[in-house]
Amino acid sequence: MTSEIGVAFGYNTLAYTGTIFTVTYAEERGYTSTESLLLQVAGSVAFTIAMPAMAVLSDRRGRKPVVIIGTLAYAAFFFVYFPLVDGHVLVLATLAYVLVNVLMAAPQACIPAFLGEQFSAATRYSSISATYQTGAALGGGTAATAATALFIAYDNDPIGVGLYSGAAALVLVLCAWGLRETFRVPTAHLGADTDVGTAADAGAGTTRRDTFTEQTSQG
């Protein structure tokens, strides 16, 4: 369950940094409360539209590629997001909020299904609850405070927040990489030990060869 907790930790750290921290960041940089609200609305609309699109993409291309590539792009974009907002051009700031939310939708759209599919039906509810909530508490519960502390420690330079997000993304990517790809696994086989399946296939192959040999001998 360690990898599943790591995925939840990494994602919630990124998500809460990208939502709670950015709410106050625009105003910190001189935007009015109305402008900050409009930026948040634009980002929320983009996120709402992108979520089902990313989910469909993960059904067609796989959970892991969408989670991993989306997470890396999301973390990298933070280093573009801050300069765009700092430029005090409302159109560019809006673009920054839209893009950061579109990229955030990539892991978010896949992770609930991706983590749930790691467990068998007998333990799925309790396992996903325990792993996700643990990761969310460790990551999401501390993200806004940690990001604000880093922002202050770096003399109001967002580079610390960007590095913090990059570290969280690295945890998410490494943990997701180690999990099983599940988008084409039949529901009945979710959470099954792949070694058991391999052993069963090998046993079936041996049985077929023995049967063929017996029939040949009799012939």
CSV table of C-alpha atoms in Angstrom, one decimal:
chain,number,residue,atom,x,y,z
A,1,MET,CA,0.0,0.0,0.0
A,2,THR,CA,3.0,2.3,0.2
A,3,SER,CA,2.9,3.2,-3.4
A,4,GLU,CA,-0.8,4.0,-3.3
A,5,ILE,CA,-0.2,6.3,-0.3
A,6,GLY,CA,2.6,8.0,-2.2
A,7,VAL,CA,0.4,8.7,-5.1
A,8,ALA,CA,-2.3,10.2,-2.9
A,9,PHE,CA,0.3,12.2,-1.0
A,10,GLY,CA,1.9,13.6,-4.1
A,11,TYR,CA,-1.4,14.4,-5.8
A,12,ASN,CA,-3.0,16.1,-2.8
A,13,THR,CA,0.2,18.1,-2.2
A,14,LEU,CA,0.0,19.4,-5.8
A,15,ALA,CA,-3.7,19.9,-5.8
A,16,TYR,CA,-3.9,21.9,-2.5
A,17,THR,CA,-0.9,24.0,-3.6
A,18,GLY,CA,-2.5,24.7,-6.9
A,19,THR,CA,-5.8,25.6,-5.4
A,20,ILE,CA,-5.5,27.1,-1.9
A,21,PHE,CA,-2.2,28.8,-2.3
A,22,THR,CA,-3.0,30.3,-5.7
A,23,VAL,CA,-6.2,31.9,-4.2
A,24,THR,CA,-4.1,34.3,-2.2
A,25,TYR,CA,-1.2,34.5,-4.5
A,26,ALA,CA,-2.9,36.7,-7.1
A,27,GLU,CA,-3.9,39.2,-4.4
A,28,GLU,CA,-0.4,39.1,-2.9
A,29,ARG,CA,0.8,40.2,-6.3
A,30,GLY,CA,-1.5,43.2,-6.5
A,31,TYR,CA,-4.6,41.9,-8.1
A,32,THR,CA,-8.0,43.0,-6.7
A,33,SER,CA,-10.2,40.6,-4.9
A,34,THR,CA,-12.6,40.7,-7.9
A,35,GLU,CA,-9.8,39.9,-10.4
A,36,SER,CA,-8.6,37.1,-8.1
A,37,LEU,CA,-12.1,35.7,-8.0
A,38,LEU,CA,-12.5,35.8,-11.8
A,39,LEU,CA,-9.1,34.0,-12.2
A,40,GLN,CA,-10.4,31.3,-9.9
A,41,VAL,CA,-13.6,31.0,-11.8
A,42,ALA,CA,-11.8,30.7,-15.1
A,43,GLY,CA,-9.6,28.0,-13.7
A,44,SER,CA,-12.5,26.1,-12.2
A,45,VAL,CA,-14.4,26.1,-15.5
A,46,ALA,CA,-11.3,24.8,-17.3
A,47,PHE,CA,-10.9,22.1,-14.7
A,48,THR,CA,-14.5,21.0,-15.0
A,49,ILE,CA,-14.2,20.7,-18.7
A,50,ALA,CA,-10.8,19.0,-18.7
A,51,MET,CA,-11.7,16.3,-16.1
A,52,PRO,CA,-14.0,14.1,-18.2
A,53,ALA,CA,-11.7,14.6,-21.2
A,54,MET,CA,-8.7,13.3,-19.2
A,55,ALA,CA,-10.8,10.4,-17.9
A,56,VAL,CA,-11.7,9.3,-21.4
A,57,LEU,CA,-8.1,9.6,-22.5
A,58,SER,CA,-7.0,7.4,-19.6
A,59,ASP,CA,-9.6,4.8,-20.7
A,60,ARG,CA,-8.1,4.8,-24.2
A,61,ARG,CA,-4.4,5.2,-23.5
A,62,GLY,CA,-3.9,4.0,-20.0
A,63,ARG,CA,-4.0,5.4,-16.4
A,64,LYS,CA,-0.3,5.5,-15.9
A,65,PRO,CA,0.7,7.6,-19.0
A,66,VAL,CA,-2.0,10.2,-18.2
A,67,VAL,CA,-1.1,10.4,-14.5
A,68,ILE,CA,2.7,10.5,-15.0
A,69,ILE,CA,2.8,12.8,-18.0
A,70,GLY,CA,0.1,15.1,-16.6
A,71,THR,CA,1.9,15.3,-13.3
A,72,LEU,CA,5.2,16.2,-14.8
A,73,ALA,CA,3.7,18.8,-17.0
A,74,TYR,CA,1.7,20.2,-14.1
A,75,ALA,CA,4.8,20.5,-11.9
A,76,ALA,CA,6.9,22.0,-14.7
A,77,PHE,CA,4.2,24.6,-15.5
A,78,PHE,CA,4.4,26.1,-12.0
A,79,PHE,CA,7.7,27.7,-13.1
A,80,VAL,CA,5.7,29.3,-16.0
A,81,TYR,CA,2.6,30.1,-14.0
A,82,PHE,CA,4.2,32.4,-11.5
A,83,PRO,CA,5.9,34.7,-14.1
A,84,LEU,CA,2.7,34.9,-16.1
A,85,VAL,CA,0.7,36.0,-13.0
A,86,ASP,CA,3.5,38.3,-11.9
A,87,GLY,CA,3.4,40.1,-15.2
A,88,HIS,CA,0.1,41.8,-14.1
A,89,VAL,CA,-1.5,41.3,-17.5
A,90,LEU,CA,-5.0,39.9,-16.8
A,91,VAL,CA,-5.2,38.0,-20.0
A,92,LEU,CA,-1.9,36.2,-19.4
A,93,ALA,CA,-2.9,35.6,-15.8
A,94,THR,CA,-6.2,34.1,-16.9
A,95,LEU,CA,-4.3,31.8,-19.3
A,96,ALA,CA,-2.0,30.7,-16.4
A,97,TYR,CA,-5.0,29.8,-14.2
A,98,VAL,CA,-6.7,28.0,-17.1
A,99,LEU,CA,-3.7,25.9,-18.0
A,100,VAL,CA,-2.6,25.0,-14.5
A,101,ASN,CA,-6.2,23.7,-13.9
A,102,VAL,CA,-6.2,21.7,-17.1
A,103,LEU,CA,-2.9,20.1,-16.2
A,104,MET,CA,-4.1,19.4,-12.7
A,105,ALA,CA,-7.1,17.6,-14.1
A,106,ALA,CA,-4.9,14.9,-15.7
A,107,PRO,CA,-3.9,13.1,-12.5
A,108,GLN,CA,-7.1,13.9,-10.7
A,109,ALA,CA,-9.3,12.3,-13.4
A,110,CYS,CA,-7.4,9.0,-13.2
A,111,ILE,CA,-6.3,8.6,-9.6
A,112,PRO,CA,-9.6,7.5,-8.1
A,113,ALA,CA,-10.1,4.7,-10.6
A,114,PHE,CA,-6.3,4.0,-10.8
A,115,LEU,CA,-5.9,3.5,-7.1
A,116,GLY,CA,-9.2,1.6,-6.6
A,117,GLU,CA,-8.3,-0.8,-9.4
A,118,GLN,CA,-5.1,-1.8,-7.5
A,119,PHE,CA,-7.2,-3.8,-5.0
A,120,SER,CA,-9.5,-6.8,-5.3
A,121,ALA,CA,-13.3,-6.4,-4.8
A,122,ALA,CA,-13.0,-8.0,-1.3
A,123,THR,CA,-10.9,-5.2,0.1
A,124,ARG,CA,-11.3,-2.4,-2.4
A,125,TYR,CA,-13.4,0.0,-0.3
A,126,SER,CA,-11.4,-0.2,2.9
A,127,SER,CA,-8.0,-0.3,1.0
A,128,ILE,CA,-8.7,2.8,-1.1
A,129,SER,CA,-10.1,4.6,1.9
A,130,ALA,CA,-7.1,3.9,4.1
A,131,THR,CA,-4.5,4.6,1.4
A,132,TYR,CA,-6.0,7.7,-0.1
A,133,GLN,CA,-7.0,9.4,3.2
A,134,THR,CA,-3.6,8.8,4.7
A,135,GLY,CA,-1.9,10.3,1.7
A,136,ALA,CA,-4.4,13.2,1.6
A,137,ALA,CA,-3.9,14.0,5.3
A,138,LEU,CA,-0.1,13.9,5.0
A,139,GLY,CA,0.0,15.9,1.7
A,140,GLY,CA,-3.1,18.0,1.4
A,141,GLY,CA,-3.3,18.7,5.1
A,142,THR,CA,0.1,20.4,5.1
A,143,ALA,CA,0.5,21.7,1.5
A,144,ALA,CA,-0.9,25.2,2.0
A,145,THR,CA,1.0,25.8,5.2
A,146,ALA,CA,4.2,24.5,3.7
A,147,ALA,CA,3.9,26.5,0.5
A,148,THR,CA,3.2,29.7,2.4
A,149,ALA,CA,6.2,29.0,4.7
A,150,LEU,CA,8.4,28.5,1.7
A,151,PHE,CA,7.1,31.6,0.0
A,152,ILE,CA,8.0,33.7,3.1
A,153,ALA,CA,11.4,31.9,3.6
A,154,TYR,CA,12.4,32.7,0.0
A,155,ASP,CA,11.5,36.4,0.5
A,156,ASN,CA,8.2,36.2,-1.4
A,157,ASP,CA,9.9,34.5,-4.3
A,158,PRO,CA,7.7,31.6,-5.6
A,159,ILE,CA,10.7,29.5,-6.5
A,160,GLY,CA,10.5,27.6,-3.2
A,161,VAL,CA,6.9,26.7,-3.9
A,162,GLY,CA,7.9,25.5,-7.4
A,163,LEU,CA,10.6,23.3,-6.0
A,164,TYR,CA,8.2,21.9,-3.3
A,165,SER,CA,5.7,21.1,-6.0
A,166,GLY,CA,8.4,19.4,-8.1
A,167,ALA,CA,9.3,17.2,-5.1
A,168,ALA,CA,5.7,16.2,-4.6
A,169,ALA,CA,5.4,15.4,-8.3
A,170,LEU,CA,8.5,13.2,-8.2
A,171,VAL,CA,7.0,11.2,-5.3
A,172,LEU,CA,3.7,10.8,-7.3
A,173,VAL,CA,5.4,9.8,-10.5
A,174,LEU,CA,7.7,7.2,-8.9
A,175,CYS,CA,4.9,5.6,-6.9
A,176,ALA,CA,2.6,5.6,-9.9
A,177,TRP,CA,5.3,4.1,-12.1
A,178,GLY,CA,5.5,1.1,-9.6
A,179,LEU,CA,1.8,0.4,-9.7
A,180,ARG,CA,0.1,-2.0,-12.1
A,181,GLU,CA,-1.5,-0.6,-15.3
A,182,THR,CA,-5.2,-1.4,-15.0
A,183,PHE,CA,-7.1,0.2,-17.8
A,184,ARG,CA,-7.4,-3.1,-19.8
A,185,VAL,CA,-7.6,-5.5,-16.9
A,186,PRO,CA,-11.0,-7.3,-16.6
A,187,THR,CA,-12.9,-6.2,-13.5
A,188,ALA,CA,-12.8,-9.7,-12.1
A,189,HIS,CA,-9.0,-9.7,-12.2
A,190,LEU,CA,-8.4,-6.4,-10.6
A,191,GLY,CA,-6.1,-6.7,-7.6
A,192,ALA,CA,-5.2,-10.2,-8.5
A,193,ASP,CA,-1.5,-11.2,-8.1
A,194,THR,CA,0.0,-11.3,-11.5
A,195,ASP,CA,2.4,-14.1,-10.4
A,196,VAL,CA,-0.7,-16.3,-9.8
A,197,GLY,CA,-1.9,-15.6,-13.2
A,198,THR,CA,1.5,-16.4,-14.7
A,199,ALA,CA,1.7,-19.6,-12.8
A,200,ALA,CA,-1.8,-20.6,-13.9
A,201,ASP,CA,-0.9,-19.9,-17.5
A,202,ALA,CA,2.3,-21.9,-17.2
A,203,GLY,CA,0.4,-24.8,-15.6
A,204,ALA,CA,-2.2,-24.8,-18.4
A,205,GLY,CA,0.6,-24.9,-21.0
A,206,THR,CA,2.2,-27.9,-19.3
A,207,THR,CA,-1.2,-29.7,-19.2
A,208,ARG,CA,-1.7,-29.1,-22.9
A,209,ARG,CA,1.7,-30.4,-23.8
A,210,ASP,CA,1.2,-33.5,-21.6
A,211,THR,CA,-2.1,-34.2,-23.2
A,212,PHE,CA,-0.7,-33.8,-26.7
A,213,THR,CA,2.2,-36.2,-25.9
A,214,GLU,CA,-0.2,-38.8,-24.5
A,215,GLN,CA,-2.4,-38.6,-27.6
A,216,THR,CA,0.6,-38.9,-29.9
A,217,SER,CA,1.8,-42.0,-27.9
A,218,GLN,CA,-1.6,-43.6,-28.2
A,219,GLY,CA,-1.7,-42.9,-31.9
